[in-house]
Amino acid sequence: MNDGDVSKQIQQMIRFIRQEAEEKANEISISAEEEFNIEKMQLVEAEKKKLRQEYERKAKQVDVKKKIEYSTQLNASRIKFLQAQDDVVNSMKESASKELLRVSSNNKAYKKLLKDLIIQCLLRLQEPAVLLRCRAVDQKLVQSVLDEAKRAYAEKAGVTPPAITLDNREFLPPPPKGADSHELSCSGGVVAASQDGKIVFENTLDARLDVIFRQKLPEIRKRLLRNMQT
Amino acid sequence: MEANRGQPNGIQLLLAAEQEAQRIVNAAREGNVAWLRQAKEKAEKEIVAFCVQMDAEFQRKVAESSGDSGANVKRLEHETETKIAHLKTEATRISQDVVQMLLKHVTTVKD
């Protein structure tokens, strides 16, 4: 071989070495790039997913909180309305209570009422001996209808007329004085008890109002709400 | 000899070529390291940007929803006030009737 040929061969070899190196370098770069890209994407996606879940959770919390707040407010509103209903209905009872006073002012009607109330007491108690108590102001009136009541009851129940003892020492409270007087008062009527005092029947106008009011409450509420929309 | 005179040069050239080759490959490897670092930085930036976006979205939602509940509360309050006002009107309307009804039952003795 001459120098020229050797030189040529060497140059070829050098080119070959260089080529190989460049190819290898390329391969290293490309495959690494691919690998890193995939890895990077996976990491980023994983992080994003985590973040998304985190924010979803937070958003749900906000939602729940909002629902609870609304529900609480709704309850408060309902209670407020129910309270208003209660107030309104009770004030009707108050009005009725005040009107009770007028009942005892009509002597004729009140006298008849007392008699009927006494008869009712006797029918309920079904006792041969009965204690009766009334207001001090009603004493005369009650006395005047006692006999009639005894006889009416005896006839109705088919028994001998009972012995009625009208308490003339202790009386029911007097009629109320002021509009908002807090003292015990009674608007009329009687209280009866069995001789041993164990069975008591309150037939005062006030007690009757209480009972009627409780009985009629559903009807009153219905009337009240009848014309309310929704 | 003539051939011998070319060879030491040749070998040196080849060695040099080998070294060059090694350098090229190493450079590729280093390039990878740099690239990896860059990629990490890019990834972090992307994640941070995403986080900021999510947060902004969330804050917007929170503001919107609290605005909503404020409105709801007002609406409920208003509705309740209206209902109560109606109630009171009705009560006034039927009050006398109810009172008379109660009185009638109190003063009528049925058996």
Short mmCIF file of C-alpha atoms in Angstrom, two decimals:
data_model
loop_
_atom_site.label_atom_id
_atom_site.label_comp_id
_atom_site.label_asym_id
_atom_site.label_seq_id
_atom_site.Cartn_x
_atom_site.Cartn_y
_atom_site.Cartn_z
CA MET A 1 0.00 0.00 0.00
CA ASN A 2 1.17 3.45 -0.60
CA ASP A 3 0.74 6.45 1.61
CA GLY A 4 -2.19 7.62 -0.34
CA ASP A 5 -4.12 4.43 0.16
CA VAL A 6 -3.30 4.27 3.84
CA SER A 7 -4.34 7.78 4.21
CA LYS A 8 -7.56 7.11 2.41
CA GLN A 9 -8.27 4.11 4.55
CA ILE A 10 -7.54 6.05 7.67
CA GLN A 11 -9.81 8.84 6.57
CA GLN A 12 -12.53 6.28 5.88
CA MET A 13 -12.06 4.77 9.28
CA ILE A 14 -12.17 8.18 10.86
CA ARG A 15 -15.39 8.98 9.01
CA PHE A 16 -16.78 5.65 10.09
CA ILE A 17 -15.88 6.21 13.72
CA ARG A 18 -17.40 9.63 13.60
CA GLN A 19 -20.54 8.38 11.92
CA GLU A 20 -21.00 5.65 14.48
CA ALA A 21 -20.53 8.09 17.29
CA GLU A 22 -23.03 10.49 15.87
CA GLU A 23 -25.56 7.75 15.34
CA LYS A 24 -25.07 6.56 18.86
CA ALA A 25 -25.37 10.07 20.22
CA ASN A 26 -28.55 10.58 18.26
CA GLU A 27 -29.99 7.36 19.56
CA ILE A 28 -29.15 8.34 23.10
CA SER A 29 -30.77 11.73 22.68
CA ILE A 30 -33.91 10.54 20.97
CA SER A 31 -34.66 7.60 23.19
CA ALA A 32 -33.95 9.62 26.27
CA GLU A 33 -36.18 12.41 25.02
CA GLU A 34 -39.00 9.98 24.41
CA GLU A 35 -38.55 8.40 27.80
CA PHE A 36 -38.48 11.72 29.56
CA ASN A 37 -41.49 13.00 27.69
CA ILE A 38 -43.54 10.02 28.72
CA GLU A 39 -42.35 10.26 32.29
CA LYS A 40 -43.00 13.98 32.43
CA MET A 41 -46.48 13.56 31.04
CA GLN A 42 -47.28 10.85 33.52
CA LEU A 43 -46.06 12.89 36.44
CA VAL A 44 -47.92 15.98 35.34
CA GLU A 45 -51.10 14.04 34.73
CA ALA A 46 -50.82 12.36 38.12
CA GLU A 47 -50.38 15.72 39.82
CA LYS A 48 -53.24 17.27 37.88
CA LYS A 49 -55.50 14.40 38.81
CA LYS A 50 -54.62 14.84 42.46
CA LEU A 51 -55.30 18.54 42.23
CA ARG A 52 -58.58 18.01 40.45
CA GLN A 53 -59.73 15.59 43.13
CA GLU A 54 -58.67 17.98 45.85
CA TYR A 55 -60.66 20.82 44.36
CA GLU A 56 -63.64 18.59 43.71
CA ARG A 57 -63.61 17.69 47.36
CA LYS A 58 -63.44 21.33 48.36
CA ALA A 59 -66.23 22.25 45.99
CA LYS A 60 -68.40 19.51 47.46
CA GLN A 61 -67.74 20.85 50.95
CA VAL A 62 -68.88 24.26 49.84
CA ASP A 63 -72.01 22.72 48.38
CA VAL A 64 -72.82 20.80 51.53
CA LYS A 65 -72.26 23.87 53.64
CA LYS A 66 -74.59 25.84 51.44
CA LYS A 67 -77.28 23.17 51.69
CA ILE A 68 -76.99 23.06 55.45
CA GLU A 69 -77.25 26.82 55.68
CA TYR A 70 -80.34 26.83 53.51
CA SER A 71 -81.91 24.04 55.49
CA THR A 72 -81.22 25.83 58.74
CA GLN A 73 -82.72 29.02 57.38
CA LEU A 74 -85.76 27.11 56.16
CA ASN A 75 -86.29 25.62 59.60
CA ALA A 76 -85.96 28.99 61.24
CA SER A 77 -88.54 30.39 58.84
CA ARG A 78 -90.93 27.58 59.55
CA ILE A 79 -90.59 28.01 63.27
CA LYS A 80 -91.16 31.72 62.93
CA PHE A 81 -94.36 31.08 61.01
CA LEU A 82 -95.59 28.48 63.47
CA GLN A 83 -94.88 30.88 66.30
CA ALA A 84 -96.88 33.58 64.56
CA GLN A 85 -99.75 31.11 64.14
CA ASP A 86 -99.61 30.27 67.81
CA ASP A 87 -99.60 33.93 68.82
CA VAL A 88 -102.56 34.74 66.64
CA VAL A 89 -104.61 31.81 67.88
CA ASN A 90 -103.81 32.55 71.50
CA SER A 91 -104.84 36.14 71.14
CA MET A 92 -108.22 34.89 69.91
CA LYS A 93 -108.50 32.91 73.11
CA GLU A 94 -107.58 36.02 75.06
CA SER A 95 -110.36 37.93 73.35
CA ALA A 96 -112.81 35.18 74.16
CA SER A 97 -111.61 35.17 77.72
CA LYS A 98 -112.35 38.87 78.04
CA GLU A 99 -115.81 38.39 76.57
CA LEU A 100 -116.57 35.84 79.26
CA LEU A 101 -117.06 38.66 81.71
CA ARG A 102 -120.13 39.83 79.86
CA VAL A 103 -121.77 36.44 80.27
CA SER A 104 -122.36 36.92 83.95
CA SER A 105 -123.81 40.37 83.45
CA ASN A 106 -126.99 39.10 81.84
CA ASN A 107 -128.74 37.84 84.96
CA LYS A 108 -131.48 35.85 83.32
CA ALA A 109 -129.21 34.00 80.92
CA TYR A 110 -126.50 33.56 83.53
CA LYS A 111 -128.96 32.12 86.00
CA LYS A 112 -130.06 29.50 83.50
CA LEU A 113 -126.43 28.79 82.64
CA LEU A 114 -125.55 28.23 86.30
CA LYS A 115 -128.41 25.83 86.67
CA ASP A 116 -127.34 23.88 83.59
CA LEU A 117 -123.75 23.81 84.75
CA ILE A 118 -124.75 22.45 88.15
CA ILE A 119 -126.88 19.77 86.54
CA GLN A 120 -123.96 18.81 84.33
CA CYS A 121 -121.70 18.54 87.38
CA LEU A 122 -124.16 16.27 89.11
CA LEU A 123 -124.50 14.08 86.04
CA ARG A 124 -120.76 13.76 85.73
CA LEU A 125 -120.08 13.09 89.38
CA GLN A 126 -122.98 10.74 89.94
CA GLU A 127 -122.63 11.16 93.68
CA PRO A 128 -125.37 11.26 96.29
CA ALA A 129 -123.60 14.00 98.17
CA VAL A 130 -121.82 16.82 96.44
CA LEU A 131 -119.83 19.87 97.47
CA LEU A 132 -120.35 23.00 95.41
CA ARG A 133 -118.31 26.15 95.28
CA CYS A 134 -119.03 29.40 93.43
CA ARG A 135 -117.88 33.01 93.37
CA ALA A 136 -118.91 35.22 96.25
CA VAL A 137 -120.86 37.45 93.89
CA ASP A 138 -122.78 34.47 92.49
CA GLN A 139 -123.83 33.04 95.83
CA LYS A 140 -127.41 34.36 95.75
CA LEU A 141 -127.95 33.31 92.16
CA VAL A 142 -126.62 29.81 92.76
CA GLN A 143 -128.70 29.42 95.88
CA SER A 144 -131.79 30.33 93.89
CA VAL A 145 -131.33 27.57 91.30
CA LEU A 146 -130.02 24.84 93.58
CA ASP A 147 -133.31 23.09 94.23
CA GLU A 148 -134.38 23.21 90.62
CA ALA A 149 -131.07 21.73 89.59
CA LYS A 150 -131.34 18.95 92.17
CA ARG A 151 -134.73 17.95 90.93
CA ALA A 152 -133.84 18.14 87.25
CA TYR A 153 -130.83 15.92 87.83
CA ALA A 154 -132.80 13.44 89.92
CA GLU A 155 -135.36 13.17 87.15
CA LYS A 156 -132.81 12.77 84.40
CA ALA A 157 -130.68 10.23 86.24
CA GLY A 158 -133.54 8.45 87.93
CA VAL A 159 -132.11 8.82 91.42
CA THR A 160 -133.14 10.55 94.57
CA PRO A 161 -132.12 14.21 94.65
CA PRO A 162 -128.58 14.46 95.97
CA ALA A 163 -127.45 16.47 98.93
CA ILE A 164 -125.67 19.57 97.72
CA THR A 165 -123.58 21.54 100.14
CA LEU A 166 -122.82 25.04 98.89
CA ASP A 167 -119.60 26.28 100.45
CA ASN A 168 -120.36 29.62 102.08
CA ARG A 169 -116.97 30.10 103.61
CA GLU A 170 -114.57 29.57 100.77
CA PHE A 171 -115.42 30.96 97.37
CA LEU A 172 -114.01 30.88 93.90
CA PRO A 173 -111.83 33.88 93.01
CA PRO A 174 -113.67 37.09 92.14
CA PRO A 175 -114.09 38.44 88.62
CA PRO A 176 -110.90 39.92 87.14
CA LYS A 177 -110.38 43.59 87.90
CA GLY A 178 -107.96 45.04 85.40
CA ALA A 179 -107.38 43.89 81.84
CA ASP A 180 -103.96 42.48 82.62
CA SER A 181 -104.43 41.68 86.26
CA HIS A 182 -102.31 38.72 87.26
CA GLU A 183 -104.31 37.90 90.32
CA LEU A 184 -106.37 34.74 90.35
CA SER A 185 -109.79 35.44 88.98
CA CYS A 186 -112.88 33.61 87.86
CA SER A 187 -115.37 34.65 85.21
CA GLY A 188 -118.21 32.56 86.51
CA GLY A 189 -119.52 29.03 86.78
CA VAL A 190 -119.09 26.48 89.57
CA VAL A 191 -116.77 23.83 90.88
CA ALA A 192 -118.19 20.61 92.22
CA ALA A 193 -116.56 17.81 94.17
CA SER A 194 -117.53 14.50 95.69
CA GLN A 195 -118.09 14.55 99.41
CA ASP A 196 -114.60 13.27 100.18
CA GLY A 197 -113.14 15.89 97.87
CA LYS A 198 -111.33 13.28 95.80
CA ILE A 199 -113.22 13.78 92.55
CA VAL A 200 -113.36 17.39 91.40
CA PHE A 201 -115.18 18.78 88.40
CA GLU A 202 -114.25 22.29 87.36
CA ASN A 203 -117.18 23.82 85.54
CA THR A 204 -116.09 27.42 85.64
CA LEU A 205 -116.40 29.48 82.49
CA ASP A 206 -112.63 29.77 82.36
CA ALA A 207 -112.09 26.03 82.63
CA ARG A 208 -114.72 25.46 79.98
CA LEU A 209 -113.03 27.92 77.68
CA ASP A 210 -109.73 26.09 78.13
CA VAL A 211 -111.29 22.77 77.22
CA ILE A 212 -113.27 24.13 74.27
CA PHE A 213 -110.25 26.00 72.99
CA ARG A 214 -108.08 22.89 73.03
CA GLN A 215 -110.80 20.88 71.34
CA LYS A 216 -111.41 23.44 68.64
CA LEU A 217 -107.76 24.26 67.98
CA PRO A 218 -107.45 22.09 64.85
CA GLU A 219 -110.58 23.64 63.42
CA ILE A 220 -109.41 27.15 64.21
CA ARG A 221 -106.06 26.48 62.58
CA LYS A 222 -107.76 25.08 59.53
CA ARG A 223 -109.96 28.14 59.23
CA LEU A 224 -106.94 30.34 59.61
CA LEU A 225 -104.92 28.65 56.92
CA ARG A 226 -107.77 28.06 54.55
CA ASN A 227 -107.19 31.18 52.53
CA MET A 228 -103.42 31.17 52.57
CA GLN A 229 -101.81 30.39 49.24
CA THR A 230 -99.28 27.54 49.38
CA MET B 1 10.01 2.57 5.20
CA GLU B 2 7.34 4.51 3.46
CA ALA B 3 4.45 2.68 5.07
CA ASN B 4 5.93 3.11 8.53
CA ARG B 5 6.19 6.85 8.04
CA GLY B 6 2.40 7.13 7.50
CA GLN B 7 1.34 4.87 10.38
CA PRO B 8 2.20 6.82 13.52
CA ASN B 9 0.24 9.70 12.02
CA GLY B 10 -2.55 7.30 11.16
CA ILE B 11 -2.78 5.91 14.63
CA GLN B 12 -2.76 9.33 16.14
CA LEU B 13 -5.50 10.32 13.79
CA LEU B 14 -7.51 7.28 14.69
CA LEU B 15 -7.00 7.85 18.37
CA ALA B 16 -8.04 11.38 17.90
CA ALA B 17 -11.10 10.20 16.06
CA GLU B 18 -11.94 7.81 18.88
CA GLN B 19 -11.59 10.56 21.39
CA GLU B 20 -13.78 12.79 19.29
CA ALA B 21 -16.32 10.00 19.08
CA GLN B 22 -16.31 9.61 22.83
CA ARG B 23 -16.74 13.32 23.19
CA ILE B 24 -19.74 13.30 20.89
CA VAL B 25 -21.43 10.54 22.85
CA ASN B 26 -20.68 12.19 26.17
CA ALA B 27 -22.06 15.43 24.90
CA ALA B 28 -25.26 13.64 24.04
CA ARG B 29 -25.44 12.20 27.53
CA GLU B 30 -24.85 15.57 29.15
CA GLY B 31 -27.40 17.07 26.89
CA ASN B 32 -29.83 14.57 28.30
CA VAL B 33 -29.13 15.62 31.83
CA ALA B 34 -29.71 19.23 30.93
CA TRP B 35 -32.82 18.31 29.05
CA LEU B 36 -34.14 16.33 31.98
CA ARG B 37 -33.69 19.27 34.28
CA GLN B 38 -35.40 21.55 31.82
CA ALA B 39 -38.25 19.11 31.45
CA LYS B 40 -38.69 18.95 35.21
CA GLU B 41 -38.82 22.71 35.43
CA LYS B 42 -41.37 22.84 32.63
CA ALA B 43 -43.45 20.19 34.33
CA GLU B 44 -43.42 22.07 37.60
CA LYS B 45 -44.44 25.26 35.88
CA GLU B 46 -47.27 23.44 34.17
CA ILE B 47 -48.47 22.02 37.47
CA VAL B 48 -48.30 25.36 39.22
CA ALA B 49 -50.21 26.99 36.40
CA PHE B 50 -52.84 24.29 36.64
CA CYS B 51 -53.05 24.76 40.37
CA VAL B 52 -53.53 28.49 39.96
CA GLN B 53 -56.23 27.89 37.39
CA MET B 54 -58.06 25.40 39.62
CA ASP B 55 -57.85 27.74 42.55
CA ALA B 56 -59.18 30.67 40.57
CA GLU B 57 -62.06 28.52 39.39
CA PHE B 58 -62.74 27.44 42.94
CA GLN B 59 -62.66 30.97 44.32
CA ARG B 60 -65.07 32.04 41.63
CA LYS B 61 -67.41 29.22 42.54
CA VAL B 62 -67.25 30.13 46.23
CA ALA B 63 -68.01 33.77 45.54
CA GLU B 64 -70.89 32.80 43.27
CA SER B 65 -72.39 30.39 45.76
CA SER B 66 -72.20 32.76 48.69
CA GLY B 67 -73.86 35.39 46.57
CA ASP B 68 -76.56 32.82 45.85
CA SER B 69 -77.15 31.89 49.47
CA GLY B 70 -77.34 35.53 50.42
CA ALA B 71 -80.09 35.96 47.87
CA ASN B 72 -81.81 32.80 49.05
CA VAL B 73 -81.79 33.90 52.65
CA LYS B 74 -83.35 37.20 51.68
CA ARG B 75 -85.95 35.47 49.59
CA LEU B 76 -86.89 33.12 52.43
CA GLU B 77 -87.10 35.97 54.89
CA HIS B 78 -89.30 37.93 52.56
CA GLU B 79 -91.56 34.96 51.92
CA THR B 80 -91.94 34.34 55.63
CA GLU B 81 -92.76 37.98 56.30
CA THR B 82 -95.40 37.89 53.59
CA LYS B 83 -96.91 34.69 54.94
CA ILE B 84 -97.05 36.10 58.44
CA ALA B 85 -98.67 39.29 57.20
CA HIS B 86 -101.35 37.23 55.43
CA LEU B 87 -101.81 35.20 58.57
CA LYS B 88 -102.43 38.30 60.64
CA THR B 89 -104.93 39.62 58.09
CA GLU B 90 -106.81 36.34 58.10
CA ALA B 91 -106.76 36.24 61.89
CA THR B 92 -108.32 39.68 62.10
CA ARG B 93 -110.93 38.61 59.61
CA ILE B 94 -112.05 35.48 61.42
CA SER B 95 -111.31 36.52 64.98
CA GLN B 96 -114.82 37.67 65.87
CA ASP B 97 -116.37 34.52 64.44
CA VAL B 98 -113.99 32.31 66.35
CA VAL B 99 -114.54 34.17 69.60
CA GLN B 100 -118.32 33.93 69.21
CA MET B 101 -118.02 30.25 68.42
CA LEU B 102 -115.96 29.63 71.54
CA LEU B 103 -118.34 31.61 73.73
CA LYS B 104 -121.30 29.75 72.38
CA HIS B 105 -119.75 26.44 73.32
CA VAL B 106 -118.81 27.69 76.76
CA THR B 107 -122.30 28.92 77.51
CA THR B 108 -124.13 25.98 76.00
CA VAL B 109 -124.37 22.92 78.16
CA LYS B 110 -124.86 19.76 76.20
CA ASP B 111 -125.31 16.42 77.64
#
